[in-house]
Short mmCIF file of C-alpha atoms and ligand atoms in Angstrom, two decimals:
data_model
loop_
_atom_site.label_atom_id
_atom_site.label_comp_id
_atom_site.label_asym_id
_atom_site.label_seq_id
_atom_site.Cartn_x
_atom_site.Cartn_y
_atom_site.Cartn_z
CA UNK A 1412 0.00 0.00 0.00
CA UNK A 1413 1.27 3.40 -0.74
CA UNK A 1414 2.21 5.83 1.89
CA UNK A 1415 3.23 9.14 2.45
CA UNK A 1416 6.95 10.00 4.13
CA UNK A 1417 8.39 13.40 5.39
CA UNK A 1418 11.94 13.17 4.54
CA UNK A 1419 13.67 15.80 6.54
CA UNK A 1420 16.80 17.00 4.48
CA UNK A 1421 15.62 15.21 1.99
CA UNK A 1422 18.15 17.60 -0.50
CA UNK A 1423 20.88 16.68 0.87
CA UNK A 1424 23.51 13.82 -0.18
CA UNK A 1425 21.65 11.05 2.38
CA UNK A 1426 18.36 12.36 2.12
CA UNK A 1427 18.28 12.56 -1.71
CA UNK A 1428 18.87 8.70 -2.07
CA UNK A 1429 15.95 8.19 0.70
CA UNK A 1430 13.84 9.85 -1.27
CA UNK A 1431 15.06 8.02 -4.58
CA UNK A 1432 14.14 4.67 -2.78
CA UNK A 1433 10.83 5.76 -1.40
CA UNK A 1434 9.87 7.00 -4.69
CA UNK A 1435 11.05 3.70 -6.50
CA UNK A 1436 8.81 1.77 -4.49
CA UNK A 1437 5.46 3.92 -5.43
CA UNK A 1438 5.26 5.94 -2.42
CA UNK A 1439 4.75 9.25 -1.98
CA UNK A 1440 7.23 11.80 -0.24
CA UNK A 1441 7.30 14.97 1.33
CA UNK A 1442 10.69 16.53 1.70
CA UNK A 1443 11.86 19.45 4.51
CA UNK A 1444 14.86 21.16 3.74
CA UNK A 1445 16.18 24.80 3.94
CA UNK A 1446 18.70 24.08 1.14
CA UNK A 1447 21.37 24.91 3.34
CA UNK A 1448 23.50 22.27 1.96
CA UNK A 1449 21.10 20.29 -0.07
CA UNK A 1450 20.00 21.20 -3.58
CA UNK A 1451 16.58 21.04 -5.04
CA UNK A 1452 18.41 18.97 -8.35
CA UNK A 1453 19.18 16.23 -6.01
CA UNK A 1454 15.96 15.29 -6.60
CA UNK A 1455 13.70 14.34 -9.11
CA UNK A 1456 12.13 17.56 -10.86
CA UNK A 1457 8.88 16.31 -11.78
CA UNK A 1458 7.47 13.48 -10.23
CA UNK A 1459 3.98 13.98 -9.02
CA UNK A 1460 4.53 11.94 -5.60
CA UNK A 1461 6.91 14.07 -4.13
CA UNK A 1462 5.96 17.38 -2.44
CA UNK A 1463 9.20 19.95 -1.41
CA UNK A 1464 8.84 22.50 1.43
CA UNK A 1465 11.55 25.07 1.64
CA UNK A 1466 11.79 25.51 5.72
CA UNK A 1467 13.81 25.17 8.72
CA UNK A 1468 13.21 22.23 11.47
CA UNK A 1469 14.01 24.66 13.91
CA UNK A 1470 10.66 26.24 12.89
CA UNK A 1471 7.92 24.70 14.78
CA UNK A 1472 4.41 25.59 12.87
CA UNK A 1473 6.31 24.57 9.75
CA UNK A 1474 7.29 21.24 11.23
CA UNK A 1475 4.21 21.01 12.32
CA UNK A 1476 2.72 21.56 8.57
CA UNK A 1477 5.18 19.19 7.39
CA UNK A 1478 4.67 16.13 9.51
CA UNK A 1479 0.74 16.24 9.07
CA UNK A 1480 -0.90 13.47 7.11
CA UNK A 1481 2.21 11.45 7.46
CA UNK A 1482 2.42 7.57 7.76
CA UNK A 1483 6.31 8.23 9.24
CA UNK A 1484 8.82 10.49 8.91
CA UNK A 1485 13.40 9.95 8.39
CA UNK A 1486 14.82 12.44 10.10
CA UNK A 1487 17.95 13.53 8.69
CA UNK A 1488 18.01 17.61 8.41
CA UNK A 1489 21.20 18.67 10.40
CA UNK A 1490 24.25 20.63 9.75
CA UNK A 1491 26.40 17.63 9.11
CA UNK A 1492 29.99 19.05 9.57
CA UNK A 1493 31.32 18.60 13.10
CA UNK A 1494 33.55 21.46 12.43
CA UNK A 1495 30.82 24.00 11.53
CA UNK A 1496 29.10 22.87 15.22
CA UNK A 1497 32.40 23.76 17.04
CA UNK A 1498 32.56 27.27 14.59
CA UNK A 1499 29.02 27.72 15.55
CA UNK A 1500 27.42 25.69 18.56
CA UNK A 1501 24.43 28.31 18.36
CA UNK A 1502 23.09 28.07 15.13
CA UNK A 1503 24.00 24.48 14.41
CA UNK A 1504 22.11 23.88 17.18
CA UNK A 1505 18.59 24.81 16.29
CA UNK A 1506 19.34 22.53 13.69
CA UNK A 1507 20.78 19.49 15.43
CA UNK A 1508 18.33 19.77 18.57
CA UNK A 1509 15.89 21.87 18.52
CA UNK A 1510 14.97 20.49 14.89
CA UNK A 1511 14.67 16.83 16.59
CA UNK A 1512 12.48 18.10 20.03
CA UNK A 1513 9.77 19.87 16.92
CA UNK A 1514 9.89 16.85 14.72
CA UNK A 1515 9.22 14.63 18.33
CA UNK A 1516 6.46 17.04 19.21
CA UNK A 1517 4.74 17.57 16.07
CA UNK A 1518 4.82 13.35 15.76
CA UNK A 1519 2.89 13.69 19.34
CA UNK A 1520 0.42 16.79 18.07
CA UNK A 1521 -0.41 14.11 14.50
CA UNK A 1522 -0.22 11.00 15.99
CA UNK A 1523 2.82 9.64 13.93
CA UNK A 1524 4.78 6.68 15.23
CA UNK A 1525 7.57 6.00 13.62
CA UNK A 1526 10.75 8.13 12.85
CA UNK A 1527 13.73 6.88 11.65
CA UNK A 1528 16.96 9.28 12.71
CA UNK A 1529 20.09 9.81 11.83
CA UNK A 1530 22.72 9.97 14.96
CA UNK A 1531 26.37 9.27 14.35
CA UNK A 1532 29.40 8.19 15.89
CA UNK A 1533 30.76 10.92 17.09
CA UNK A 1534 28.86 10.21 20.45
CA UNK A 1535 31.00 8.48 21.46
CA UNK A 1536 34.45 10.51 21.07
CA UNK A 1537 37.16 8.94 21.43
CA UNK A 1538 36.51 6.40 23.90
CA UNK A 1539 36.59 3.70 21.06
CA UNK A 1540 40.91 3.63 21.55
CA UNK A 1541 41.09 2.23 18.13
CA UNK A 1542 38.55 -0.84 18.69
CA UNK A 1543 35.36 -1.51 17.52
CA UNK A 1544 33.09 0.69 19.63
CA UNK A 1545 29.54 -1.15 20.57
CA UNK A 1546 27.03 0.90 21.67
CA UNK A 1547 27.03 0.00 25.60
CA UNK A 1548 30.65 2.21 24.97
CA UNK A 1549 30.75 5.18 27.60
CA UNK A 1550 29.59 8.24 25.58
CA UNK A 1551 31.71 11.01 25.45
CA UNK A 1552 30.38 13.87 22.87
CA UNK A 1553 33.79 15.86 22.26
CA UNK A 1554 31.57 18.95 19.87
CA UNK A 1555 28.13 20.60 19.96
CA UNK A 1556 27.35 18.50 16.72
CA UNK A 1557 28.22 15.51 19.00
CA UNK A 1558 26.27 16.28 22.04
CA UNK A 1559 23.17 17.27 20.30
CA UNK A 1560 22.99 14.31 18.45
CA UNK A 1561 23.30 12.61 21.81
CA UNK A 1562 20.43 14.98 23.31
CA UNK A 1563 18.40 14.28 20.27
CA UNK A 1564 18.87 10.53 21.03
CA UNK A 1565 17.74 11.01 24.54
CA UNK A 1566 14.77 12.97 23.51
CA UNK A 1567 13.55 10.32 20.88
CA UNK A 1568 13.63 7.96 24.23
CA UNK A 1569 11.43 9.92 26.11
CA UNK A 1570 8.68 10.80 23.59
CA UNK A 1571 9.39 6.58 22.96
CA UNK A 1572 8.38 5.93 26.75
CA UNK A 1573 6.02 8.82 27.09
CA UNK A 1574 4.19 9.04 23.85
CA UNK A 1575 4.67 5.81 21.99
CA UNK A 1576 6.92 6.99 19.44
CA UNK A 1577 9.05 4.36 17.66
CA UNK A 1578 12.10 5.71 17.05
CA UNK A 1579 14.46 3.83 14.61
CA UNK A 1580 17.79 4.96 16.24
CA UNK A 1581 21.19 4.56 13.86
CA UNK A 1582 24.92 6.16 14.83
CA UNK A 1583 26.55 6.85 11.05
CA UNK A 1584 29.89 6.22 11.00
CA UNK A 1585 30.87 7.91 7.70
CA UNK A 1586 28.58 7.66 4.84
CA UNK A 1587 30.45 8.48 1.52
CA UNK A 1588 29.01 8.35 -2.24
CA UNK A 1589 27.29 10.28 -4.80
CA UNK A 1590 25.67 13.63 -4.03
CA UNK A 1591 27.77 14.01 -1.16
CA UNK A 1592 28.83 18.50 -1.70
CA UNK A 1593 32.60 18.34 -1.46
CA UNK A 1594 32.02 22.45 -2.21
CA UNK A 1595 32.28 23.32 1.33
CA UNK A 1596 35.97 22.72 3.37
CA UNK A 1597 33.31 20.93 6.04
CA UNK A 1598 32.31 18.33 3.75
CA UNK A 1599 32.84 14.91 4.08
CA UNK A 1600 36.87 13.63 3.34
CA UNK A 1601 36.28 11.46 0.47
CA UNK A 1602 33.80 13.76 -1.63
CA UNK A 1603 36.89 16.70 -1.01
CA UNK A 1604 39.69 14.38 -1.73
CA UNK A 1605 38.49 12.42 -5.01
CA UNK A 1606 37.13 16.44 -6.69
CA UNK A 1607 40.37 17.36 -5.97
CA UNK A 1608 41.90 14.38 -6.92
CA UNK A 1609 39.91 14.50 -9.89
CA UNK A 1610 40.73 17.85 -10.72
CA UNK A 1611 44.67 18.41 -9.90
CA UNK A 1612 44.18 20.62 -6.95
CA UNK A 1613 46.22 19.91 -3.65
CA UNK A 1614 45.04 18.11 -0.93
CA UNK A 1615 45.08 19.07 2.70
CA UNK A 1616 44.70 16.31 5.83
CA UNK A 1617 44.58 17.40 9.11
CA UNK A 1618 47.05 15.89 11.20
CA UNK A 1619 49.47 12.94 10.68
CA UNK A 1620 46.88 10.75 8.21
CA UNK A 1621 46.58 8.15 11.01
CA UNK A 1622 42.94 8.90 12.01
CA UNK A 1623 40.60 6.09 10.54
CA UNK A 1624 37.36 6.03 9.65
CA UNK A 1625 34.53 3.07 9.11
CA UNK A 1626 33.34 4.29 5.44
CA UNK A 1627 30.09 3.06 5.05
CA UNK A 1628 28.81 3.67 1.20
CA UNK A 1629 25.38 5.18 0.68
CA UNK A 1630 23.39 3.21 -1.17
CA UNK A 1631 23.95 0.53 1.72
CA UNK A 1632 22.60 2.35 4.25
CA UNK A 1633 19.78 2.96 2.45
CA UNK A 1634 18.75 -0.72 2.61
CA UNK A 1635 18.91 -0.41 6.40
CA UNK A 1636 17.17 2.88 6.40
CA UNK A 1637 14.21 1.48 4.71
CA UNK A 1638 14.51 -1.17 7.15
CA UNK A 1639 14.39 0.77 10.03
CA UNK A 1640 11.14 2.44 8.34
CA UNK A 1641 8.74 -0.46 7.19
CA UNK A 1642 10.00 -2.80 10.31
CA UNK A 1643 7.29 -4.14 12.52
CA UNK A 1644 8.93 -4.45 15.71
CA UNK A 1645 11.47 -1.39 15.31
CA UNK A 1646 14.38 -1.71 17.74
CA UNK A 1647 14.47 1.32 20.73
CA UNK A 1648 18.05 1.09 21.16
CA UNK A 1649 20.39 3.08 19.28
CA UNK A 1650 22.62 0.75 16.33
CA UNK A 1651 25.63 1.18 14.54
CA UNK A 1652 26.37 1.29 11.16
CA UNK A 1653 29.51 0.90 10.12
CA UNK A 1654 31.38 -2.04 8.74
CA UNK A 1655 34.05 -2.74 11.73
CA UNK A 1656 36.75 -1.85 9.32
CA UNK A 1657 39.16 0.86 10.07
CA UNK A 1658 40.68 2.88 6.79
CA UNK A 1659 43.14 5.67 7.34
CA UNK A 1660 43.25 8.64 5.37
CA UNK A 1661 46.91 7.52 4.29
CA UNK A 1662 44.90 4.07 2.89
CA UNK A 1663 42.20 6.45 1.36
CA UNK A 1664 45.01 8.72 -0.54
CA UNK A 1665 46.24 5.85 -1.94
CA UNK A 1666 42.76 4.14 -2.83
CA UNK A 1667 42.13 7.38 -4.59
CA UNK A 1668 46.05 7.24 -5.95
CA UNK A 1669 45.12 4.06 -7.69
CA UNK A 1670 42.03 4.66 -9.22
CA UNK A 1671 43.06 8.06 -10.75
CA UNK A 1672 46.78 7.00 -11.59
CA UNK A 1673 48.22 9.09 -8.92
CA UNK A 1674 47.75 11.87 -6.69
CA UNK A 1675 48.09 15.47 -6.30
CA UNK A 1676 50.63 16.82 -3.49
CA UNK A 1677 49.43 16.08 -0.44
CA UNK A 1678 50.11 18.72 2.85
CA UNK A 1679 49.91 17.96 6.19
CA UNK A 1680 48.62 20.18 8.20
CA UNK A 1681 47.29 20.40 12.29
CA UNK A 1682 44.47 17.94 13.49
CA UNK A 1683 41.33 20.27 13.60
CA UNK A 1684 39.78 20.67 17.18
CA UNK A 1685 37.49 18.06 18.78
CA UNK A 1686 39.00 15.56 15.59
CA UNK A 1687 37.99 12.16 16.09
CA UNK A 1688 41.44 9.82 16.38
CA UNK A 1689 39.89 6.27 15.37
CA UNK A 1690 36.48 5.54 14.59
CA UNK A 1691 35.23 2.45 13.73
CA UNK A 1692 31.87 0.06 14.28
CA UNK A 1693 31.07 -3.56 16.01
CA UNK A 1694 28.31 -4.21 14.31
CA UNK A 1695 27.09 -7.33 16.34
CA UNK A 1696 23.61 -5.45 16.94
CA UNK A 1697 23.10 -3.84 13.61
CA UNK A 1698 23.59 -7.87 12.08
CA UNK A 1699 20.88 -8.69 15.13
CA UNK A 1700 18.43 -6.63 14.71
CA UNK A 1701 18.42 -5.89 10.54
CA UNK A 1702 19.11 -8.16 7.58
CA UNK A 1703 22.73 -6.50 6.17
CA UNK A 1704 22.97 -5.30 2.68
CA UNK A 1705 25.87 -6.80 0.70
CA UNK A 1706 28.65 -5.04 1.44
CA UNK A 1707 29.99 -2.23 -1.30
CA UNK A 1708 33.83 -2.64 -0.45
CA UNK A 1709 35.11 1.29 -0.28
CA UNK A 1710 36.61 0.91 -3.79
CA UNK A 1711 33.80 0.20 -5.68
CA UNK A 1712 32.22 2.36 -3.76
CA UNK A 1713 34.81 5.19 -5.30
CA UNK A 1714 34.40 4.00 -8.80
CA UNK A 1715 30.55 4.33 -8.23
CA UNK A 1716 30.98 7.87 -6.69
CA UNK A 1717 33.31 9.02 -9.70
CA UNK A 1718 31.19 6.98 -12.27
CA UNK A 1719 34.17 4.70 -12.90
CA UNK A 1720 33.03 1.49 -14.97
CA UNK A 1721 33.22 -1.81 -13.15
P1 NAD B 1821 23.82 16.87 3.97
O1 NAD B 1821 24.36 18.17 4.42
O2 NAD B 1821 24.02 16.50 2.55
O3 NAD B 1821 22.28 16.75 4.30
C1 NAD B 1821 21.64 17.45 5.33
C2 NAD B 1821 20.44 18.17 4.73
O4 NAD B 1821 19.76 18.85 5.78
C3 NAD B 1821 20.84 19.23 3.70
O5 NAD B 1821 20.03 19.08 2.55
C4 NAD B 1821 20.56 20.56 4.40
O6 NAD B 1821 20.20 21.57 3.48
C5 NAD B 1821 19.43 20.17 5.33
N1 NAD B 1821 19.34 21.00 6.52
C6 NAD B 1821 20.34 21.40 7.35
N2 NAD B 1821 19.85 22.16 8.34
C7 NAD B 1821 18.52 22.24 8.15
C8 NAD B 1821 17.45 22.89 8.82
N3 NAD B 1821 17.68 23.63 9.91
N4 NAD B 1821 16.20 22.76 8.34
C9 NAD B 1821 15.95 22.03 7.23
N5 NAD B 1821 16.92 21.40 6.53
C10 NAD B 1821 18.18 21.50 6.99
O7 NAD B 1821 24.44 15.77 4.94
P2 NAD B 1821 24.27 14.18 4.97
O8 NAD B 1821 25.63 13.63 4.99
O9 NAD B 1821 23.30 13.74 3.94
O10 NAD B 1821 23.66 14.01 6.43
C11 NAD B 1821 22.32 13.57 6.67
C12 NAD B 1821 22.19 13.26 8.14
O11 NAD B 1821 23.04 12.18 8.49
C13 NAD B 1821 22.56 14.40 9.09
O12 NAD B 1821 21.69 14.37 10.19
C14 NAD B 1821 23.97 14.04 9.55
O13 NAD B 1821 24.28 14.59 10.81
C15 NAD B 1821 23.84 12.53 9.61
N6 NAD B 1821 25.11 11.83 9.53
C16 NAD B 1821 25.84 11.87 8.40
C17 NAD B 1821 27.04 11.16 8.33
C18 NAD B 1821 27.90 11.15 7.10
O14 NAD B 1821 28.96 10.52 7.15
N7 NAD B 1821 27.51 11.79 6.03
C19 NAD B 1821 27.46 10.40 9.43
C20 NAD B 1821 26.70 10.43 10.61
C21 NAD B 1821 25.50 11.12 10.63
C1 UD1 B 1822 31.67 12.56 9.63
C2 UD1 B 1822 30.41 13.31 9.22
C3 UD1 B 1822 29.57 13.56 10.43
C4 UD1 B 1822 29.32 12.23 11.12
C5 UD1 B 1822 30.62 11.50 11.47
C6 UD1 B 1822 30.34 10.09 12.01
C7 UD1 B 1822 30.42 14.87 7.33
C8 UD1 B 1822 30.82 16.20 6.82
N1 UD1 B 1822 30.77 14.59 8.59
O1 UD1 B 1822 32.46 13.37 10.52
O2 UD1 B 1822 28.31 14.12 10.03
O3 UD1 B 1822 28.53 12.40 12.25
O4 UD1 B 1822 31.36 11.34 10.26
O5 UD1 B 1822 31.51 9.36 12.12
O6 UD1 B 1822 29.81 14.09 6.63
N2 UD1 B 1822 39.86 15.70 6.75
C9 UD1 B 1822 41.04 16.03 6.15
N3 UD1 B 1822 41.02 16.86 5.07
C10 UD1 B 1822 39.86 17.37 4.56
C11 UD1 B 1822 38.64 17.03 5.19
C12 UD1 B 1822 38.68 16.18 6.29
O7 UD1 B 1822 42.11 15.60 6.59
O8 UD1 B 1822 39.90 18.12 3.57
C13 UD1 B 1822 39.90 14.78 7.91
C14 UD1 B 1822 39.19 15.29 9.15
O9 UD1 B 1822 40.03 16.10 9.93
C15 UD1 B 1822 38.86 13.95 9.84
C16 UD1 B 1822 38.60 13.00 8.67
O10 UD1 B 1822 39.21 13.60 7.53
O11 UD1 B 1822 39.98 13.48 10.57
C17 UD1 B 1822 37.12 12.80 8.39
O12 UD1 B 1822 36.52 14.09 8.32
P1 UD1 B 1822 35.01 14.31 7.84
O13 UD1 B 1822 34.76 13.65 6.55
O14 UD1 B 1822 34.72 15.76 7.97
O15 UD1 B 1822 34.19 13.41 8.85
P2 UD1 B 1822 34.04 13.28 10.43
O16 UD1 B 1822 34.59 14.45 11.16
O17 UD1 B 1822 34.52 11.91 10.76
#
């Protein structure tokens, strides 16, 4: 049966490929965004299912507008960059909080259930030592982007024990893949590295190259987003997604090296502030709890991104 979703974000680089999905399966979708960092030719121009509102999260009455008539709702508007919440704790967070506390409250005012969200990894700083970090790991939120993705978490609990929301819960670790903006220096590392790869310029990395990440391509986590969605029995704890495998940004140059035939110079330059040192997922829940999409290894998932055959 067709329904109707409010994909929050929904112009983004995550959101966009949500919205793809929905669409693909005969549903119809409403999408929130401010176009911020999203763009309104991420998605499709004329399809007659899909309904864009140009507004803010962190405005109430339009949230409220928005969520209306629902069946459910993925949350996903936030400022994504970590660094532009430690630039800017304020504004980032009306989007990263109070965004989540109106989308909670205007799912209470219409009676929607379900709500699948977007937290992340950074909750838990750097208490992960280099391990796989499960989700019983101590949270330490080292940035306002962390900490109100935390709060947001918390929230979602307590309209979930209060109100009878079902929140579908899931910490990112880093999503990479088409659509992602590499136009801003806060974008994600592997949408800036392969455009600059791809077109000569130099390449910065803050600190030593070390720091690892769990790269997680996009059109996986939309399996498990979708999941998280149509579910009966959603889960109420929080799960990870991430592939337990740890890739420095020294292994990323060189992935990138490889598929373009080399690499432009490369300068090292300090750690930013509140930088992550190793990040990377035990996914013993996320196999519990969902079915896992096959896995796209991180170089296909480059060729795919640059639209590299094969
Ligand atoms: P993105 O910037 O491409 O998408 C975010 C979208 O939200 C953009 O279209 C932006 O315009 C919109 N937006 C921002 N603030 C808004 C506001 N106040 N009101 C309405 N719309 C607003 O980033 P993305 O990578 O697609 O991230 C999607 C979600 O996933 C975010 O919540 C992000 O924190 C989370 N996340 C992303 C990653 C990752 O690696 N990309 C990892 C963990 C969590
Ligand atoms: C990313 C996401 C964040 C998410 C988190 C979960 C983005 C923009 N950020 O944060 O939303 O919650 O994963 O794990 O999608 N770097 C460079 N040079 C550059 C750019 C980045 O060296 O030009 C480094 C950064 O300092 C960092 C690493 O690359 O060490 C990854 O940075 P980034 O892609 O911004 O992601 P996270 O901070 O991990």
């Amino acid at each position: 049966m067709s329904k109707l979703f409010l994909v929050t974000g929904g112009a983004g680089f995550i959101g966009s490929h949500m919205v793809d999905a929905l669409l693909a399966k005969g549903h119809a979708v409403r999408v929130l965004d401010n176009l911020s960092m999203g763009n309104r030719s991420n998605l499709p121009a004329d399809n007659p299912r899909l309904q864009f509102i140009e507004g803010d999260v962190a405005d109430a009455a339009c949230v409220s507008a928005a969520v209306e008539g629902c069946d459910a709702v993925v949350h996903l508007a936030a400022v994504a960059s970590v660094q532009a919440s430690v630039d800017d704790p304020v504004s980032t967070h009306q989007s990263n909080f109070v965004g989540t506390l109106n989308i909670c409250e205007a799912m209470r005012e219409h009676r929607v259930k379900r709500v699948v969200f977007a937290s992340s990894a950074a909750v838990y700083g750097n208490n992960g030592a280099g391990q796989p970090i499960d989700e019983n790991t101590a949270k330490s939120p080292l940035t306002p982007y962390a900490s109100d993705k935390l709060s947001s978490e918390y929230y979602l609990d307590f309209y979930r024990r209060q109100h009878g929301l079902e929140p579908a819960v899931f910490r990112f670790f880093n999503i990479f893949g088409p659509r992602q903006d590499p136009s801003s220096p806060y974008s994600g590392v592997i949408s800036i590295f392969t455009q600059r790869a791809q077109q000569g310029l130099p390449i910065s990395v803050f600190g030593d190259g070390e720091q690892t990440r769990d790269f997680f391509f996009v059109a996986d986590l939309i399996e498990l987003l979708q999941q998280g969605l149509f579910t009966e029995q959603v889960v109420s704890d929080a799960v990870n997604v991430g592939w337990n495998q740890a890739t420095s940004l020294k292994q990323l140059l060189e992935a990138i090296g490889e598929l373009f035939g080399g690499l432009p110079a490369v300068t090292y330059l300090e750690p930013r502030a509140g930088d992550i040192r190793h990040s990377r997922a035990n996914n013993d829940r996320l196999k519990q709890a969902y079915r896992m999409p096959q896995e796209t290894p991180l170089k296909e998932g480059l060729r795919q991104l640059l639209g590299l055959a094969g």
